[in-house]
Coordinates of C-alpha atoms in Angstrom, one line a residue:
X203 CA -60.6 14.4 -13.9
X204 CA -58.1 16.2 -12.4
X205 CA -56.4 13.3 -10.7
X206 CA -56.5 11.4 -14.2
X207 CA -54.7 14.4 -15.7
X208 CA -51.6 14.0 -13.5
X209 CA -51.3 10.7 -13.2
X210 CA -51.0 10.3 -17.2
X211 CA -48.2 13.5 -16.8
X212 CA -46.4 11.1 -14.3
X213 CA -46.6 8.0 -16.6
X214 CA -45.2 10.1 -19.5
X215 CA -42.4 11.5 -17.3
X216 CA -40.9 8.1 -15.8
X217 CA -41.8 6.6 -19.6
X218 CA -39.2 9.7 -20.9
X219 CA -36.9 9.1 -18.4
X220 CA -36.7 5.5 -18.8
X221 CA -35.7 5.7 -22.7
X222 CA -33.5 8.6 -21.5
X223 CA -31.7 5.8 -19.4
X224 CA -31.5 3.2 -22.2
X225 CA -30.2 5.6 -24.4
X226 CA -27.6 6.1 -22.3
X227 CA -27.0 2.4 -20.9
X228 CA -27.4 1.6 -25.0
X229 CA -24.4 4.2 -25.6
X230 CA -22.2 2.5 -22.4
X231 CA -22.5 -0.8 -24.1
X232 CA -21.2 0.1 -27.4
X233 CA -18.1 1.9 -25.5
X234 CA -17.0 -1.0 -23.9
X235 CA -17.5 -3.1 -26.7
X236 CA -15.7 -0.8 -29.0
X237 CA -13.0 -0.6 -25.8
X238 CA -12.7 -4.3 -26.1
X239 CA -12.5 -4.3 -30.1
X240 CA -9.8 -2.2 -30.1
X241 CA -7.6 -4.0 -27.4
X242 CA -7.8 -6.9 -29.4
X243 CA -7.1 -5.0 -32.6
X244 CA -3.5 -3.8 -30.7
X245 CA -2.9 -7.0 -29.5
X246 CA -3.6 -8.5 -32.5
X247 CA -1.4 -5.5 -34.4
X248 CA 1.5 -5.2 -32.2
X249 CA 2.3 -8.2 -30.4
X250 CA 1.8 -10.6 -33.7
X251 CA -1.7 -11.6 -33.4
X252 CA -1.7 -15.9 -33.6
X253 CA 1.7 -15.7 -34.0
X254 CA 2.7 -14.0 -30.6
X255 CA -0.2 -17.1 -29.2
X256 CA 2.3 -19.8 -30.8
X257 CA 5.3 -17.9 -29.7
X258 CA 3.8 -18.3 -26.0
X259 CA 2.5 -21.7 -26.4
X260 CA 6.0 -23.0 -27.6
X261 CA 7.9 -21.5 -24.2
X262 CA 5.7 -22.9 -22.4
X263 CA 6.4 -26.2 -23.7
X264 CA 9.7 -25.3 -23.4
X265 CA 9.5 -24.6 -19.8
X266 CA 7.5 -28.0 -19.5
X267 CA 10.7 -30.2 -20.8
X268 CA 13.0 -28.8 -18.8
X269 CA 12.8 -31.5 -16.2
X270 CA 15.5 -32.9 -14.1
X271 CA 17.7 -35.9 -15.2
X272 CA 16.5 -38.6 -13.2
X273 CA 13.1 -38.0 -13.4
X274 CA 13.3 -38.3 -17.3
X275 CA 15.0 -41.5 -16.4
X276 CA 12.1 -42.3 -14.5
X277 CA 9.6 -41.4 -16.9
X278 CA 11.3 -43.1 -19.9
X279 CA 12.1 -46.3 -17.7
X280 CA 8.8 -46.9 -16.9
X281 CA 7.6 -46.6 -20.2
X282 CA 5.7 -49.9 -22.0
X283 CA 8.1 -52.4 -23.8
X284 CA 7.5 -53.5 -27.3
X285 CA 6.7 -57.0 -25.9
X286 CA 3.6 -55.3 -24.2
X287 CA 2.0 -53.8 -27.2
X288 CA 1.0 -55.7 -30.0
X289 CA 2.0 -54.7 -33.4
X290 CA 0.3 -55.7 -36.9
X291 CA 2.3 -54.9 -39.8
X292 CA 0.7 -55.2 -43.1
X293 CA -3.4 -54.7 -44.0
X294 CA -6.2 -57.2 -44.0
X295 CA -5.4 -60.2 -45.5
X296 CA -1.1 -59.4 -45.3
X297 CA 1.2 -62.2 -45.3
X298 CA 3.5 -62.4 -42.2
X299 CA 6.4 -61.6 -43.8
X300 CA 8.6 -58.9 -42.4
X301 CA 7.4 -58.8 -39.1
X302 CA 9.6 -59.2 -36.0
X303 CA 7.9 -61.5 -33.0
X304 CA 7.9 -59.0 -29.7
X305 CA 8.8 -61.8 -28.0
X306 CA 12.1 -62.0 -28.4
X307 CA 13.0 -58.4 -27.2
X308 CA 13.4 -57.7 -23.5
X309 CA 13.9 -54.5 -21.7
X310 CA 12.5 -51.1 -21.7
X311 CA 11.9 -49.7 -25.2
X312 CA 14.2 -46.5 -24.9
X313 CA 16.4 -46.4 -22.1
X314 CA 18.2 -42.5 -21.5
X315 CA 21.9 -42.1 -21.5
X316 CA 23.0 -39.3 -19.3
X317 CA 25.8 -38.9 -21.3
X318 CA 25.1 -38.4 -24.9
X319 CA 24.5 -34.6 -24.8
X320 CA 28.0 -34.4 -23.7
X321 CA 29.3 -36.1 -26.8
X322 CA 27.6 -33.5 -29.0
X323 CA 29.8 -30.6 -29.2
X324 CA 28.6 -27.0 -29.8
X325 CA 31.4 -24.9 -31.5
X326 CA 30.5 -21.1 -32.7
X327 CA 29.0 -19.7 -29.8
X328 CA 30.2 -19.2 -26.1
X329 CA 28.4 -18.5 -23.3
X330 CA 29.1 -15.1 -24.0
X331 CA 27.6 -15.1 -27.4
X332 CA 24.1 -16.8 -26.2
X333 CA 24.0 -14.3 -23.7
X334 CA 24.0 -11.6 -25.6
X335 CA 21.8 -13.0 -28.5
X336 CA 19.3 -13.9 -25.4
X337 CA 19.4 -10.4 -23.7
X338 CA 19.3 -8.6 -27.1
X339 CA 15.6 -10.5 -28.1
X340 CA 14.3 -9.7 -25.0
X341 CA 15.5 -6.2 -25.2
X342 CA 13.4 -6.1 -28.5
X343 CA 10.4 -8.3 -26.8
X344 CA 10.3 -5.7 -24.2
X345 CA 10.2 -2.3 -26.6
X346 CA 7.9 -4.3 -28.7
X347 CA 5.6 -4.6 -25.0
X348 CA 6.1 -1.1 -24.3
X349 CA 5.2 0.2 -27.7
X350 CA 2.1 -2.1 -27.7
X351 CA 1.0 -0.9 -24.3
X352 CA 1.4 3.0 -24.7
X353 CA -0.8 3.0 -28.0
X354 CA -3.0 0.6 -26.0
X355 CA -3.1 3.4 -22.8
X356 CA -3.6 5.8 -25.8
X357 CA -6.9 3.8 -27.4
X358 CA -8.2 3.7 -23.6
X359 CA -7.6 7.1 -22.7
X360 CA -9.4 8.4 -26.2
X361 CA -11.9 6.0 -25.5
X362 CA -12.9 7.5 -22.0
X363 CA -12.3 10.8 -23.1
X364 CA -15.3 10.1 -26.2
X365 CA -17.6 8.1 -23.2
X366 CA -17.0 11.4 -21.3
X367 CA -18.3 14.0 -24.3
X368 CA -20.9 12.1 -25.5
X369 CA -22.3 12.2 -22.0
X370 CA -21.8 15.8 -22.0
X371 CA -23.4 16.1 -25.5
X372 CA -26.4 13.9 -24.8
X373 CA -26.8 15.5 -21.1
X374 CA -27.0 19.0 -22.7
X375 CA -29.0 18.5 -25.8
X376 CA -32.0 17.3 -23.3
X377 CA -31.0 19.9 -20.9
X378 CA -29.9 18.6 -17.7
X379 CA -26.1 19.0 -17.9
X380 CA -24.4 22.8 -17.6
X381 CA -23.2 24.3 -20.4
X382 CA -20.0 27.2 -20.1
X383 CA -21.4 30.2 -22.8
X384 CA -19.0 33.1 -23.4
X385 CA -22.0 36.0 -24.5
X386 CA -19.4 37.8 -26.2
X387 CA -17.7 35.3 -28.0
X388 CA -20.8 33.3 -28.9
X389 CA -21.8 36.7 -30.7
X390 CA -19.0 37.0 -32.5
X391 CA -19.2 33.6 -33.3
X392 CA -22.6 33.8 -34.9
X393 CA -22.1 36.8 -36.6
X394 CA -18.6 35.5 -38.8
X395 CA -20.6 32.0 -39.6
X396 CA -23.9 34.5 -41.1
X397 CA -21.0 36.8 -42.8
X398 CA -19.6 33.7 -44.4
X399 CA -22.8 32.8 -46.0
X400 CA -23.7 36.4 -47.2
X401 CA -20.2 36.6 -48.9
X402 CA -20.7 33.0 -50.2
X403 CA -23.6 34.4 -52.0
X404 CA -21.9 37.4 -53.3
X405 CA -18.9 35.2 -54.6
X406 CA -21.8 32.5 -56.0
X407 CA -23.2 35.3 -57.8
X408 CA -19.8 37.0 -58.9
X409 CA -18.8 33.8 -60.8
X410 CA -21.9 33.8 -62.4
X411 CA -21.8 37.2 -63.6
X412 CA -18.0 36.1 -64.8
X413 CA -19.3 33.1 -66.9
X414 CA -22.2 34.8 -68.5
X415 CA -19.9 38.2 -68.9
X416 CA -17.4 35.4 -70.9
X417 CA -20.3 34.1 -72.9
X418 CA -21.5 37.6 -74.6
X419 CA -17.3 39.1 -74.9
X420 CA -17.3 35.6 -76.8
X421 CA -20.4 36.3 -79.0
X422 CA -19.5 39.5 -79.4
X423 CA -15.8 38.6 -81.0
X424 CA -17.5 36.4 -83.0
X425 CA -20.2 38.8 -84.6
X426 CA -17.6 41.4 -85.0
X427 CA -15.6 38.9 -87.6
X428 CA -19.0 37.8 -89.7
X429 CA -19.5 41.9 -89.8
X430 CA -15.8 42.1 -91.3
X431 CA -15.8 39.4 -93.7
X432 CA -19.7 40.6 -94.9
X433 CA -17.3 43.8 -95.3
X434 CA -15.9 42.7 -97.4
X435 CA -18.0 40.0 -99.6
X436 CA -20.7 43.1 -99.8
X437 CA -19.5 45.8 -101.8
X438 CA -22.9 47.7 -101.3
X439 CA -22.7 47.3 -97.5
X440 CA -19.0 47.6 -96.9
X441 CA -19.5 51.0 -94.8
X442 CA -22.0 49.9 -92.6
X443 CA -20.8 46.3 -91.8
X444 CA -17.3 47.9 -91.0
X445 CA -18.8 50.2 -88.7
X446 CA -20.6 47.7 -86.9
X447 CA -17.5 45.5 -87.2
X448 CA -15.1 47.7 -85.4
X449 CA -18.1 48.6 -82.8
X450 CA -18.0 45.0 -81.7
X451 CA -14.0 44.6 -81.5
X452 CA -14.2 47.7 -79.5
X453 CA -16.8 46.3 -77.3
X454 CA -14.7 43.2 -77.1
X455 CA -11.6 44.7 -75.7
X456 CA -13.2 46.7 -72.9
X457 CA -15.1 43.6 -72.5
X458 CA -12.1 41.5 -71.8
X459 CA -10.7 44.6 -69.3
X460 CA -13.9 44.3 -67.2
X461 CA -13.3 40.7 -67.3
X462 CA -9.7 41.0 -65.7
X463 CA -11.3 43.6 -63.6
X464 CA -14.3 40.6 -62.3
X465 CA -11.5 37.8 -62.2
X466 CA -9.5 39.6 -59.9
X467 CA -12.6 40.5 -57.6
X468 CA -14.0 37.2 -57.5
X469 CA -10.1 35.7 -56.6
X470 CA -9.8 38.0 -53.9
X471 CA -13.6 37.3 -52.4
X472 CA -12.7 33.6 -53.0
X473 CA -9.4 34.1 -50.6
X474 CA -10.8 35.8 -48.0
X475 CA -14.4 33.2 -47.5
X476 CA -12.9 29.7 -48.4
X477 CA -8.6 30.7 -46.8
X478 CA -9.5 33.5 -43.8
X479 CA -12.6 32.8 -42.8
X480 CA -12.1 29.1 -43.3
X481 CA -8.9 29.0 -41.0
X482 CA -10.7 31.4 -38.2
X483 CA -13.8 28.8 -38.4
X484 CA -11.7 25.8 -38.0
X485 CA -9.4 27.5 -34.8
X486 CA -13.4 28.4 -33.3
X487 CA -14.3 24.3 -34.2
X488 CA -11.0 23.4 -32.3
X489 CA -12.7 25.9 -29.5
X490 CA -16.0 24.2 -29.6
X491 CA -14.7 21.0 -28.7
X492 CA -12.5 21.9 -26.1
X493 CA -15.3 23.7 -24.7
X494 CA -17.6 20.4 -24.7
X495 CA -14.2 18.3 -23.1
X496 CA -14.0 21.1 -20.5
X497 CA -17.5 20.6 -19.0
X498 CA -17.3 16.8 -19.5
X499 CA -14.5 16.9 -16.8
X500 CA -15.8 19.7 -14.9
X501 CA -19.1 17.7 -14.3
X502 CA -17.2 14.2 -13.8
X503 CA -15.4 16.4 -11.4
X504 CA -18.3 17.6 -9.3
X505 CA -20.1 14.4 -9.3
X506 CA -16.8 12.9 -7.7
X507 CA -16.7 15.7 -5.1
X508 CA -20.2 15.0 -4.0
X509 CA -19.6 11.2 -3.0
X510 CA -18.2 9.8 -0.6
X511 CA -14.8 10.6 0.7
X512 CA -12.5 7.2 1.5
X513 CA -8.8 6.7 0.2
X514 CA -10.1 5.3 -3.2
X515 CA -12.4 8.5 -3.8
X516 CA -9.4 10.7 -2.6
X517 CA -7.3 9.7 -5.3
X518 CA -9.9 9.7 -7.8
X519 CA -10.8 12.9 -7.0
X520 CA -6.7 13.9 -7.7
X521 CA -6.7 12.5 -10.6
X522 CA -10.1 14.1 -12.1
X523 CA -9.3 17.5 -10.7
X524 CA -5.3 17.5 -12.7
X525 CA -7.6 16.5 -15.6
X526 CA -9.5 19.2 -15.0
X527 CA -7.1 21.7 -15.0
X528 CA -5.6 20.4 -18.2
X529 CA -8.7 20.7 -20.3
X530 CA -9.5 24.3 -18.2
X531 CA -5.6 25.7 -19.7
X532 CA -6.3 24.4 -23.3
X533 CA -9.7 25.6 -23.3
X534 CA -8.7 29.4 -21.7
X535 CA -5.8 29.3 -24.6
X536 CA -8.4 28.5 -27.7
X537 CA -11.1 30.7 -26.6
X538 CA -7.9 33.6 -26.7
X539 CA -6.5 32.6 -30.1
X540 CA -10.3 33.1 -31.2
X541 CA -10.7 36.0 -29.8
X542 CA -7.4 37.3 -31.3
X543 CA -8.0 35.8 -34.6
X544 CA -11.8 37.0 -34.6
X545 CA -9.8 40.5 -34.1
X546 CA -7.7 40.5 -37.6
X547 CA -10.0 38.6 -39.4
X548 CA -12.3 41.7 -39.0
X549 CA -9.5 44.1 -39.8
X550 CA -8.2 42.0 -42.8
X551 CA -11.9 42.2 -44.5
X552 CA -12.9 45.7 -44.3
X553 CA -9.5 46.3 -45.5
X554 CA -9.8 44.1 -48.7
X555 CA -13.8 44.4 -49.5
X556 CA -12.8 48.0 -49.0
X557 CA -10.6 48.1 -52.3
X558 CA -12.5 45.4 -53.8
X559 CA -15.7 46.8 -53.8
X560 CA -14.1 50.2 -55.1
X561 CA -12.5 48.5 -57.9
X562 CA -15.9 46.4 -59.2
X563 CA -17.4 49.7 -59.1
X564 CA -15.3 51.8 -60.9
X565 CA -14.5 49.2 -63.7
X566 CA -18.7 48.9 -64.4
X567 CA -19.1 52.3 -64.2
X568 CA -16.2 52.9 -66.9
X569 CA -17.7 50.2 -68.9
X570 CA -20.9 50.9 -69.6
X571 CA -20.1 54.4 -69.9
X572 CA -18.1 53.9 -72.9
X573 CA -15.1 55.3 -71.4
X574 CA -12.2 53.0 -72.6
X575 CA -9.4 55.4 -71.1
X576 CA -11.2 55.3 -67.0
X577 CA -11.3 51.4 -67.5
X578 CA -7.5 51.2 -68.4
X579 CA -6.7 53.4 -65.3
X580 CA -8.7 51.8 -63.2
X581 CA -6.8 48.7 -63.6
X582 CA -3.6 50.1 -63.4
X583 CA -4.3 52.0 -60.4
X584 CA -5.6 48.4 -58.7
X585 CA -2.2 46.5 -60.3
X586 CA -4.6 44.1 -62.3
X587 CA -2.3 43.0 -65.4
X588 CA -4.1 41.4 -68.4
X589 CA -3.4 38.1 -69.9
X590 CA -2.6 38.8 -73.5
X591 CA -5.2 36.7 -75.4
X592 CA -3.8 33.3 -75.8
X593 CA -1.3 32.8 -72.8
X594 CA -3.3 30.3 -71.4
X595 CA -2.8 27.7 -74.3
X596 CA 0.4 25.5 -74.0
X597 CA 3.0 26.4 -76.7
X598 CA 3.9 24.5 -79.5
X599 CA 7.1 22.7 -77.9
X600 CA 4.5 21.7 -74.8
X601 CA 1.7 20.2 -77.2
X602 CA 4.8 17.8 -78.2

């Protein structure tokens, strides 16, 4: 029983290891192919695609006329003559009419004159002129070449740079390649991504208090008018709907205060989660992925170093370690702009939740203690300036 339980754990290990290897052989396949899509795509882009094939085709033929004198003599000489083909002018059923008996020519059908290219005279351009027209095309064929082959040298390098991390990728999420881990950093890391959510909340929640906040300032203006027009349509009740009326207007402008209060919280919350934190996280992406291109080369590195060691692998082994070093600087230099911006970032938000948080309490305190006058300062003391009510609507000369 024993030996049975073994031999089905070795089955299922060489059964994973076999899909591991088609996964990868299937992800080898579609990088050369995608390698060979995109060389024809630059071909196709900067050298003129069918055109450029043509262009070719027609030098070539070119190159294929340019045959001596006499043999072109030769080759026209010994050409058929008209008497040796037989020509039928007309359709079925033609008369004979118009057609010239073969017979009576003799000779070859063409014969070349050596001298009637002479007799044609070229006037307009010197030798100088064709030259220059010559050696300024191919000045322009050649930086069309170059430009051609540098983004084509680009495509492959990016190319084998994305064969190199996916490898990585793959080899560490089934845990057989070596990852590089910074403790500290990864901390840190963690810790800004959970803070980002938590404040994401508060803000979430902020704007929601905002919009209901809006809705009952909005009710209440509204019920403080039907209690001053009742004011005055009831004669009986005049007292007692004007008291309730100016109750509600009053509650209305401390209501709008709080609201500039709120506003200016949930702008400042907004700033520091979706600008600060947001630029931080993006530097620590930029880290991430040099990270992964870092131990891509590091391990194509050490695989090199443990093979064999001719001319070939020598150089090889040159190249992959400058390679090396060049993904080793960039990632040392992100993982330090991380750490320093990690640094502020921290700084910057206890600073500003710091004022932020004193200001949403002191403005709710104020206002549902009634105490219009502690509202008021609080704003001034924080700078918040109110919009006066109507400042957002265009004016009459913009609605025209």
């Amino acid at each position: 029983m024993f030996s049975v339980n073994v031999n089905n754990l070795n089955a299922e290990s060489h059964q994973c290891a076999s899909h591991i290897l088609l996964i990868i052989f299937g992800i080898l396949l579609i990088s050369i192919m995608f390698f060979f899509l995109c060389t024809f795509w630059f071909c196709v882009s900067f050298l003129g695609g069918p055109g450029a094939c043509v262009c070719v085709c027609a030098q070539a033929t070119k190159l294929q006329w340019r045959l001596d004198e006499k043999d072109l003599h030769q080759v026209m000489v010994s050409g058929p003559n008209l008497n040796e083909t037989n020509i039928v002018s007309g359709g079925y059923g033609g008369t004979a009419e118009g057609i010239i008996p073969t017979g009576s020519i003799k000779g070859p059908a063409v014969r070349y004159n050596p001298d009637f290219n002479k007799r044609i005279p070229v006037t307009g351009l010197g030798p100088g002129v064709r030259r220059s027209a010559s050696s300024s095309s191919m000045a322009a064929e050649e930086a069309t070449r170059g430009v051609a082959v540098e983004k084509l040298e680009t495509v492959k390098k990016w190319g084998l740079n994305t064969y190199k991390c996916t490898k990585q990728m793959i080899s560490e999420r089934f845990g057989r390649g070596a990852r590089t881990v910074d403790l500290d950093l990864e901390a840190q890391i963690e810790l800004l991504r959970d803070t980002k959510r938590k404040y994401e909340s508060v803000l979430r929640l902020a704007r929601a208090l905002t919009n209901h906040f809006y809705n009952m300032v909005q009710t209440q203006h509204a019920l403080g008018d039907t209690f001053a027009d009742l004011s005055q349509k009831s004669p009986e009740l005049r007292d007692e709907f004007g008291y309730n009326a100016e109750t509600q207007k009053l509650l209305c402008k401390n209501g709008e205060t709080l609201l500039g209060a709120i506003n200016f919280f949930v702008s400042s919350i907004n700033t520091l989660v979706n600008k600060t934190m947001e630029d931080t996280l993006m530097t620590i992406k930029m880290y991430e992925n040099a990270r992964l291109e870092f131990d891509a080369y590091r391990s194509d590195l050490e695989e090199l170093s443990l093979g064999p060691r001719d001319a070939a692998a020598v150089a090889r082994i040159d190249a992959a370690q400058r390679q090396y070093q060049v993904q080793k600087d960039k990632y040392e230099r992100l993982r330090s702009d991380v750490t320093v911006k990690l640094k502020f970032l921290e700084e910057n938000k206890v600073k500003v939740m710091h004022k932020q948080l004193l200001l949403f309490h002191n403005a709710i305190s104020a206002y549902f203690a009634g105490n219009q006058q502690q509202l008021e300062q609080t704003l001034k003391q924080f700078n918040i300036k109110l919009k006066p009510p109507g400042a957002d609507k265009p004016s009459w000369l913009e609605e025209q």
